[in-house]
């Protein structure tokens, strides 16, 4: 009976080891197969070691900071317009320049009022003379007291009419209500102006106001005098300002609390109308335990971290406090000097072997 020998390689799995064995098979004509093991090698499992980074916990200064967006506003701003109607006869300012309070900026035609004023002033001289004469006659009892009081009343009426005309003339003059920078003019000499006509805009840019809002939960932590910093595009240095006013209530729609701060802007480089990134410190804690937020692993409602102890990862439950953009305050669970694992937290398990690549 013929016998053919076939060689093959099969995988051996036994007792937790994986290896390869070489077998030969005797194949009979009837199809029965028998085999014997010739050779096998196997290697045991190696323990998995995770490379991580860590830091030694030390006391830190931790600040609770709010970052929000604000708007830079002028200290004062007004659209300048006349209080009466008439043809513009003078424009006495240069666009984009500084003006002082009381400067005459523009004027409308007042010729008719000036003529009326001159007429009243002439009448005033005559009325004064009449009063003087009537007073002399009264002392000699040559006129009645009623006649003297009549000329005095006429004199007082003239004074009132003169004051009224002068007030009307003042309405034809457009004066600066405060120191500031006057913007682009919207009219020309010879144009007809009415109270609705805007001549130009006057803006006071020193100091400036920064208006912003914070979440309602911080409303009791900010008061007048609280310092803040803000930044604007194109200016690399943060600028300092102080809160000087707050809204009287929380906005019921946005649940935010509106505040205003004052920035001196002595050099006038910052212009109103720009957006600002506002950073407001509400609390400052010295010697706090503050850890990187990425080192915290939330698990079933419990926050935990992993400490490095004798080459292994050891979980510790913690209680959190305030937080800023980078770090979270730990109130319970950690001590100064602990070695905190700050990388690979998603792969960490209790008792897993770890190797420290670096320690900060």
CSV table of C-alpha atoms in Angstrom, one decimal:
chain,number,residue,atom,x,y,z
A,1,UNK,CA,0.0,0.0,0.0
A,2,UNK,CA,1.4,3.3,-1.1
A,3,UNK,CA,2.1,6.0,1.5
A,4,UNK,CA,2.7,9.7,0.7
A,5,UNK,CA,4.2,12.1,3.2
A,6,UNK,CA,3.0,15.7,3.3
A,7,UNK,CA,4.6,18.5,5.4
A,8,UNK,CA,2.7,21.4,6.9
A,9,UNK,CA,2.9,24.2,9.5
A,10,UNK,CA,0.2,24.7,12.0
A,11,UNK,CA,-0.3,27.1,14.8
A,12,UNK,CA,-0.2,25.8,18.4
A,13,UNK,CA,-2.2,27.6,21.1
A,14,UNK,CA,-1.9,26.1,24.5
A,15,UNK,CA,-1.5,27.2,28.1
A,16,UNK,CA,-1.6,30.9,27.2
A,17,UNK,CA,1.4,30.7,24.8
A,18,UNK,CA,1.4,31.1,21.1
A,19,UNK,CA,4.0,29.2,18.9
A,20,UNK,CA,4.5,27.4,15.8
A,21,UNK,CA,5.0,23.6,15.4
A,22,UNK,CA,6.2,21.6,12.4
A,23,UNK,CA,4.2,18.5,11.6
A,24,UNK,CA,4.3,15.8,9.0
A,25,UNK,CA,1.2,13.9,8.0
A,26,UNK,CA,1.0,10.4,6.8
A,27,UNK,CA,-1.7,10.1,4.2
A,28,UNK,CA,-3.0,6.7,3.5
A,29,UNK,CA,-4.9,5.7,0.4
A,30,UNK,CA,-8.0,5.3,2.6
A,31,UNK,CA,-7.7,8.9,3.6
A,32,UNK,CA,-6.7,8.5,7.3
A,33,UNK,CA,-4.2,11.0,8.7
A,34,UNK,CA,-1.8,10.7,11.6
A,35,UNK,CA,0.7,13.3,12.8
A,36,UNK,CA,3.6,13.8,15.3
A,37,UNK,CA,5.0,17.1,16.6
A,38,UNK,CA,8.5,17.7,15.4
A,39,UNK,CA,9.5,21.3,16.9
A,40,UNK,CA,7.7,24.2,18.7
A,41,UNK,CA,8.9,27.7,20.0
A,42,UNK,CA,6.8,30.1,22.1
A,43,UNK,CA,7.4,33.4,24.0
A,44,UNK,CA,5.4,34.6,27.0
A,45,UNK,CA,3.3,37.9,27.1
A,46,UNK,CA,5.2,41.0,28.0
A,47,UNK,CA,3.7,43.6,30.5
A,48,UNK,CA,2.5,46.8,28.8
A,49,UNK,CA,4.3,50.0,30.0
A,50,UNK,CA,2.8,53.4,29.2
A,51,UNK,CA,5.1,56.4,28.7
A,52,UNK,CA,3.7,59.6,30.2
A,53,UNK,CA,4.5,63.1,31.4
A,54,UNK,CA,4.1,64.3,34.9
A,55,UNK,CA,4.5,67.4,37.1
A,56,UNK,CA,5.2,67.9,40.8
A,57,UNK,CA,2.3,69.7,42.4
A,58,UNK,CA,3.4,73.0,44.0
A,59,UNK,CA,1.5,76.0,45.3
A,60,UNK,CA,0.4,78.5,42.7
A,61,UNK,CA,-1.2,81.9,42.4
A,62,UNK,CA,-4.6,81.2,40.9
A,63,UNK,CA,-6.9,84.0,39.5
A,64,UNK,CA,-10.5,83.6,38.6
A,65,UNK,CA,-10.7,85.6,35.4
A,66,UNK,CA,-13.7,86.4,33.1
A,67,UNK,CA,-12.9,86.9,29.4
A,68,UNK,CA,-15.6,88.7,27.4
A,69,UNK,CA,-16.0,91.1,24.5
A,70,UNK,CA,-16.6,94.8,25.0
A,71,UNK,CA,-17.2,98.0,23.0
A,72,UNK,CA,-15.0,101.1,23.3
A,73,UNK,CA,-17.2,104.2,23.7
A,74,UNK,CA,-16.3,107.9,23.7
A,75,UNK,CA,-16.5,109.7,27.0
A,76,UNK,CA,-18.9,112.2,25.3
A,77,UNK,CA,-20.2,112.4,21.8
A,78,UNK,CA,-22.8,114.7,20.1
A,79,UNK,CA,-24.1,115.5,16.6
A,80,UNK,CA,-23.8,119.2,16.3
A,81,UNK,CA,-26.8,121.1,14.9
A,82,UNK,CA,-28.2,124.6,15.1
A,83,UNK,CA,-31.2,125.4,17.3
A,84,UNK,CA,-32.7,127.7,14.7
A,85,UNK,CA,-33.1,127.8,10.9
A,86,UNK,CA,-31.2,130.0,8.5
A,87,UNK,CA,-28.5,130.2,5.9
A,88,UNK,CA,-25.0,129.2,7.1
A,89,UNK,CA,-22.7,132.2,6.9
A,90,UNK,CA,-19.6,130.9,8.7
A,91,UNK,CA,-17.8,127.6,9.3
A,92,UNK,CA,-14.9,128.1,11.6
A,93,UNK,CA,-13.4,124.6,12.2
A,94,UNK,CA,-11.1,122.3,10.4
A,95,UNK,CA,-12.3,118.7,10.1
A,96,UNK,CA,-10.6,116.1,12.3
A,97,UNK,CA,-9.0,118.7,14.7
A,98,UNK,CA,-9.3,119.4,18.4
A,99,UNK,CA,-11.6,122.1,19.5
A,100,UNK,CA,-12.2,123.6,23.0
A,101,UNK,CA,-15.4,124.1,24.9
A,102,UNK,CA,-17.1,127.4,23.8
A,103,UNK,CA,-15.3,127.7,20.4
A,104,UNK,CA,-17.6,129.2,17.7
A,105,UNK,CA,-17.8,126.4,15.1
A,106,UNK,CA,-20.4,127.8,12.7
A,107,UNK,CA,-23.1,130.5,12.4
A,108,UNK,CA,-26.3,131.1,10.5
A,109,UNK,CA,-27.6,134.5,9.2
A,110,UNK,CA,-28.6,136.9,12.0
A,111,UNK,CA,-28.7,140.3,10.3
A,112,UNK,CA,-32.3,140.8,11.1
A,113,UNK,CA,-31.8,140.1,14.7
A,114,UNK,CA,-28.7,142.3,14.9
A,115,UNK,CA,-30.8,145.2,13.4
A,116,UNK,CA,-33.5,144.6,15.9
A,117,UNK,CA,-31.0,144.6,18.7
A,118,UNK,CA,-29.5,148.0,17.6
A,119,UNK,CA,-33.0,149.5,17.6
A,120,UNK,CA,-33.7,148.3,21.1
A,121,UNK,CA,-30.4,149.6,22.3
A,122,UNK,CA,-31.2,153.1,21.0
A,123,UNK,CA,-34.6,152.9,22.7
A,124,UNK,CA,-32.8,151.9,25.9
A,125,UNK,CA,-30.8,155.1,25.9
A,126,UNK,CA,-34.0,157.2,25.6
A,127,UNK,CA,-35.8,155.1,28.3
A,128,UNK,CA,-32.8,155.6,30.7
A,129,UNK,CA,-33.0,159.4,30.1
A,130,UNK,CA,-36.7,159.4,30.9
A,131,UNK,CA,-36.3,157.6,34.1
A,132,UNK,CA,-33.5,159.9,35.1
A,133,UNK,CA,-35.7,163.0,34.5
A,134,UNK,CA,-38.8,161.5,36.1
A,135,UNK,CA,-36.8,160.7,39.2
A,136,UNK,CA,-35.5,164.2,39.4
A,137,UNK,CA,-39.0,165.6,39.1
A,138,UNK,CA,-40.4,163.1,41.7
A,139,UNK,CA,-37.8,164.4,44.2
A,140,UNK,CA,-39.3,167.9,43.7
A,141,UNK,CA,-42.8,166.4,43.8
A,142,UNK,CA,-43.4,167.8,40.3
A,143,UNK,CA,-44.7,164.4,39.0
A,144,UNK,CA,-46.7,161.7,40.6
A,145,UNK,CA,-45.1,158.4,41.7
A,146,UNK,CA,-47.3,156.6,39.2
A,147,UNK,CA,-45.7,158.5,36.3
A,148,UNK,CA,-42.3,157.6,37.6
A,149,UNK,CA,-43.2,153.9,38.0
A,150,UNK,CA,-44.5,153.9,34.4
A,151,UNK,CA,-41.2,155.0,32.8
A,152,UNK,CA,-39.3,152.5,35.0
A,153,UNK,CA,-41.6,149.7,33.7
A,154,UNK,CA,-40.9,150.8,30.1
A,155,UNK,CA,-37.2,150.6,30.9
A,156,UNK,CA,-37.5,147.1,32.4
A,157,UNK,CA,-39.5,145.9,29.3
A,158,UNK,CA,-36.7,147.2,27.0
A,159,UNK,CA,-34.1,145.2,28.9
A,160,UNK,CA,-36.2,142.1,28.6
A,161,UNK,CA,-36.7,142.6,24.9
A,162,UNK,CA,-32.9,143.1,24.5
A,163,UNK,CA,-32.2,139.8,26.4
A,164,UNK,CA,-34.7,138.0,24.2
A,165,UNK,CA,-33.1,139.2,21.0
A,166,UNK,CA,-29.6,138.3,22.3
A,167,UNK,CA,-30.9,134.8,23.1
A,168,UNK,CA,-32.2,134.5,19.6
A,169,UNK,CA,-28.8,135.6,18.2
A,170,UNK,CA,-27.1,133.0,20.4
A,171,UNK,CA,-29.3,130.3,18.7
A,172,UNK,CA,-27.6,131.3,15.4
A,173,UNK,CA,-24.2,130.4,16.8
A,174,UNK,CA,-23.0,126.8,17.0
A,175,UNK,CA,-20.4,126.4,19.8
A,176,UNK,CA,-18.5,123.4,21.1
A,177,UNK,CA,-20.2,122.0,24.2
A,178,UNK,CA,-17.0,120.3,25.4
A,179,UNK,CA,-13.4,119.7,24.5
A,180,UNK,CA,-13.0,117.1,21.8
A,181,UNK,CA,-12.2,116.2,18.2
A,182,UNK,CA,-14.6,117.4,15.6
A,183,UNK,CA,-15.3,115.0,12.7
A,184,UNK,CA,-16.1,115.5,9.1
A,185,UNK,CA,-18.5,118.3,8.3
A,186,UNK,CA,-21.7,117.6,6.5
A,187,UNK,CA,-22.6,121.1,5.3
A,188,UNK,CA,-21.1,124.0,3.4
A,189,UNK,CA,-21.3,127.8,3.8
A,190,UNK,CA,-24.4,129.1,2.0
A,191,UNK,CA,-26.5,126.0,2.8
A,192,UNK,CA,-29.8,126.3,4.6
A,193,UNK,CA,-29.7,124.7,8.0
A,194,UNK,CA,-32.5,123.7,10.3
A,195,UNK,CA,-32.4,122.0,13.7
A,196,UNK,CA,-32.5,118.6,12.0
A,197,UNK,CA,-29.3,119.4,10.0
A,198,UNK,CA,-26.2,117.7,11.4
A,199,UNK,CA,-23.2,120.0,10.8
A,200,UNK,CA,-20.6,117.5,12.3
A,201,UNK,CA,-20.0,115.1,15.2
A,202,UNK,CA,-17.9,116.2,18.2
A,203,UNK,CA,-16.3,113.4,20.1
A,204,UNK,CA,-14.4,113.4,23.4
A,205,UNK,CA,-11.9,110.5,23.3
A,206,UNK,CA,-10.0,111.2,26.6
A,207,UNK,CA,-11.0,109.3,28.7
A,208,UNK,CA,-12.7,106.4,27.0
A,209,UNK,CA,-15.4,104.1,28.2
A,210,UNK,CA,-15.3,100.3,27.8
A,211,UNK,CA,-18.8,98.7,28.0
A,212,UNK,CA,-19.1,95.0,28.5
A,213,UNK,CA,-21.3,92.3,30.2
A,214,UNK,CA,-20.5,89.4,32.5
A,215,UNK,CA,-22.5,86.4,33.5
A,216,UNK,CA,-25.1,87.1,36.2
A,217,UNK,CA,-23.4,84.8,38.8
A,218,UNK,CA,-20.5,87.3,39.0
A,219,UNK,CA,-22.7,90.4,39.5
A,220,UNK,CA,-21.9,90.6,43.3
A,221,UNK,CA,-18.2,90.1,42.8
A,222,UNK,CA,-17.6,93.3,40.7
A,223,UNK,CA,-17.9,96.8,42.1
A,224,UNK,CA,-16.7,100.3,41.3
A,225,UNK,CA,-12.9,100.4,41.3
A,226,UNK,CA,-12.4,96.8,40.2
A,227,UNK,CA,-9.5,96.7,37.8
A,228,UNK,CA,-9.4,95.0,34.4
A,229,UNK,CA,-7.3,94.7,31.3
A,230,UNK,CA,-8.4,94.9,27.7
A,231,UNK,CA,-6.8,94.4,24.3
A,232,UNK,CA,-7.6,95.8,20.8
A,233,UNK,CA,-6.4,94.6,17.4
A,234,UNK,CA,-3.1,96.2,16.4
A,235,UNK,CA,-2.0,97.0,20.0
A,236,UNK,CA,0.2,94.3,21.4
A,237,UNK,CA,0.2,95.6,25.0
A,238,UNK,CA,-2.8,95.0,27.3
A,239,UNK,CA,-4.3,98.2,28.6
A,240,UNK,CA,-5.6,98.8,32.1
A,241,UNK,CA,-9.0,100.3,33.1
A,242,UNK,CA,-11.2,100.4,36.1
A,243,UNK,CA,-14.9,99.8,36.5
A,244,UNK,CA,-16.8,103.0,37.4
A,245,UNK,CA,-20.5,102.2,36.8
A,246,UNK,CA,-22.8,99.2,36.6
A,247,UNK,CA,-26.3,98.6,35.3
A,248,UNK,CA,-29.1,98.7,37.9
A,249,UNK,CA,-30.3,95.2,37.1
A,250,UNK,CA,-29.5,91.9,35.3
A,251,UNK,CA,-30.7,91.6,31.7
A,252,UNK,CA,-33.6,89.1,31.9
A,253,UNK,CA,-33.1,88.0,28.3
A,254,UNK,CA,-29.3,87.3,28.3
A,255,UNK,CA,-28.9,86.9,32.0
A,256,UNK,CA,-25.8,89.1,31.9
A,257,UNK,CA,-24.8,92.2,34.0
A,258,UNK,CA,-23.7,95.3,32.1
A,259,UNK,CA,-20.6,97.3,33.3
A,260,UNK,CA,-18.6,100.3,32.2
A,261,UNK,CA,-14.9,100.9,32.8
A,262,UNK,CA,-12.8,104.1,32.3
A,263,UNK,CA,-9.5,104.2,30.4
A,264,UNK,CA,-7.5,107.5,30.5
A,265,UNK,CA,-6.3,107.4,26.8
A,266,UNK,CA,-4.0,110.3,27.5
A,267,UNK,CA,-2.2,110.0,24.1
A,268,UNK,CA,-5.5,109.6,22.2
A,269,UNK,CA,-4.2,106.5,20.3
A,270,UNK,CA,-7.2,104.3,21.0
A,271,UNK,CA,-10.3,105.4,19.1
A,272,UNK,CA,-13.9,104.7,20.1
A,273,UNK,CA,-16.1,102.3,18.2
A,274,UNK,CA,-13.7,99.4,18.3
A,275,UNK,CA,-14.2,96.0,19.9
A,276,UNK,CA,-12.1,95.0,22.8
A,277,UNK,CA,-11.2,91.7,24.5
A,278,UNK,CA,-11.9,92.3,28.2
A,279,UNK,CA,-10.3,90.3,31.0
A,280,UNK,CA,-11.7,90.9,34.5
A,281,UNK,CA,-10.2,89.3,37.6
A,282,UNK,CA,-12.9,88.5,40.1
A,283,UNK,CA,-10.9,86.5,42.6
A,284,UNK,CA,-7.2,85.8,43.5
A,285,UNK,CA,-6.1,82.8,45.5
A,286,UNK,CA,-2.5,82.4,46.8
A,287,UNK,CA,-0.8,79.1,47.4
A,288,UNK,CA,-3.6,77.2,45.6
A,289,UNK,CA,-3.3,73.6,44.3
A,290,UNK,CA,-4.1,74.1,40.6
A,291,UNK,CA,-3.6,71.3,38.0
A,292,UNK,CA,-3.9,71.2,34.2
A,293,UNK,CA,-7.5,70.6,33.2
A,294,UNK,CA,-6.5,67.8,30.8
A,295,UNK,CA,-5.2,65.7,33.7
A,296,UNK,CA,-8.7,65.3,35.1
A,297,UNK,CA,-10.7,62.2,34.2
A,298,UNK,CA,-14.5,62.4,34.9
A,299,UNK,CA,-16.0,59.0,35.6
A,300,UNK,CA,-19.6,58.3,36.7
A,301,UNK,CA,-20.0,61.7,38.2
A,302,UNK,CA,-16.6,61.6,40.0
A,303,UNK,CA,-13.6,63.6,39.0
A,304,UNK,CA,-10.3,61.7,39.4
A,305,UNK,CA,-6.6,62.1,38.5
A,306,UNK,CA,-3.7,59.6,38.4
A,307,UNK,CA,-0.6,59.9,40.6
A,308,UNK,CA,2.7,58.3,39.8
A,309,UNK,CA,3.7,56.0,42.7
A,310,UNK,CA,6.5,53.4,42.5
A,311,UNK,CA,6.2,53.1,38.7
A,312,UNK,CA,2.5,52.6,38.7
A,313,UNK,CA,-0.6,54.8,38.1
A,314,UNK,CA,-2.7,55.3,41.1
A,315,UNK,CA,-6.2,57.0,40.8
A,316,UNK,CA,-7.3,59.6,43.3
A,317,UNK,CA,-10.7,61.3,43.5
A,318,UNK,CA,-10.6,65.1,43.8
A,319,UNK,CA,-13.0,68.0,44.5
A,320,UNK,CA,-12.7,70.9,42.2
A,321,UNK,CA,-12.8,74.6,42.9
A,322,UNK,CA,-12.6,77.6,40.5
A,323,UNK,CA,-10.9,77.3,37.1
A,324,UNK,CA,-9.3,79.5,34.5
A,325,UNK,CA,-8.4,78.8,30.9
A,326,UNK,CA,-5.6,76.5,31.7
A,327,UNK,CA,-5.9,75.2,35.3
A,328,UNK,CA,-8.4,73.9,37.8
A,329,UNK,CA,-8.2,74.4,41.5
A,330,UNK,CA,-8.3,71.2,43.6
A,331,UNK,CA,-9.9,71.6,47.1
A,332,UNK,CA,-9.5,68.0,48.2
A,333,UNK,CA,-7.6,64.9,47.2
A,334,UNK,CA,-4.1,66.2,46.4
A,335,UNK,CA,-1.2,67.5,48.4
A,336,UNK,CA,1.9,69.6,47.6
A,337,UNK,CA,4.7,67.4,46.3
A,338,UNK,CA,2.5,64.7,44.7
A,339,UNK,CA,3.6,63.6,41.3
A,340,UNK,CA,0.6,64.1,38.9
A,341,UNK,CA,0.4,62.3,35.6
A,342,UNK,CA,-0.6,64.9,33.0
A,343,UNK,CA,-0.6,63.0,29.7
A,344,UNK,CA,-2.1,59.7,28.4
A,345,UNK,CA,-5.0,59.9,30.9
A,346,UNK,CA,-7.4,58.1,28.6
A,347,UNK,CA,-5.1,55.0,28.5
A,348,UNK,CA,-4.4,55.0,32.3
A,349,UNK,CA,-5.9,52.2,34.4
A,350,UNK,CA,-5.4,51.4,38.1
A,351,UNK,CA,-2.0,49.8,38.7
A,352,UNK,CA,-0.8,50.1,35.1
A,353,UNK,CA,3.0,50.3,34.8
A,354,UNK,CA,4.1,53.8,33.7
A,355,UNK,CA,7.4,55.3,32.7
A,356,UNK,CA,8.0,59.1,33.1
A,357,UNK,CA,9.3,60.7,29.9
A,358,UNK,CA,9.5,64.1,31.7
A,359,UNK,CA,8.7,65.7,35.0
A,360,UNK,CA,7.8,69.4,35.2
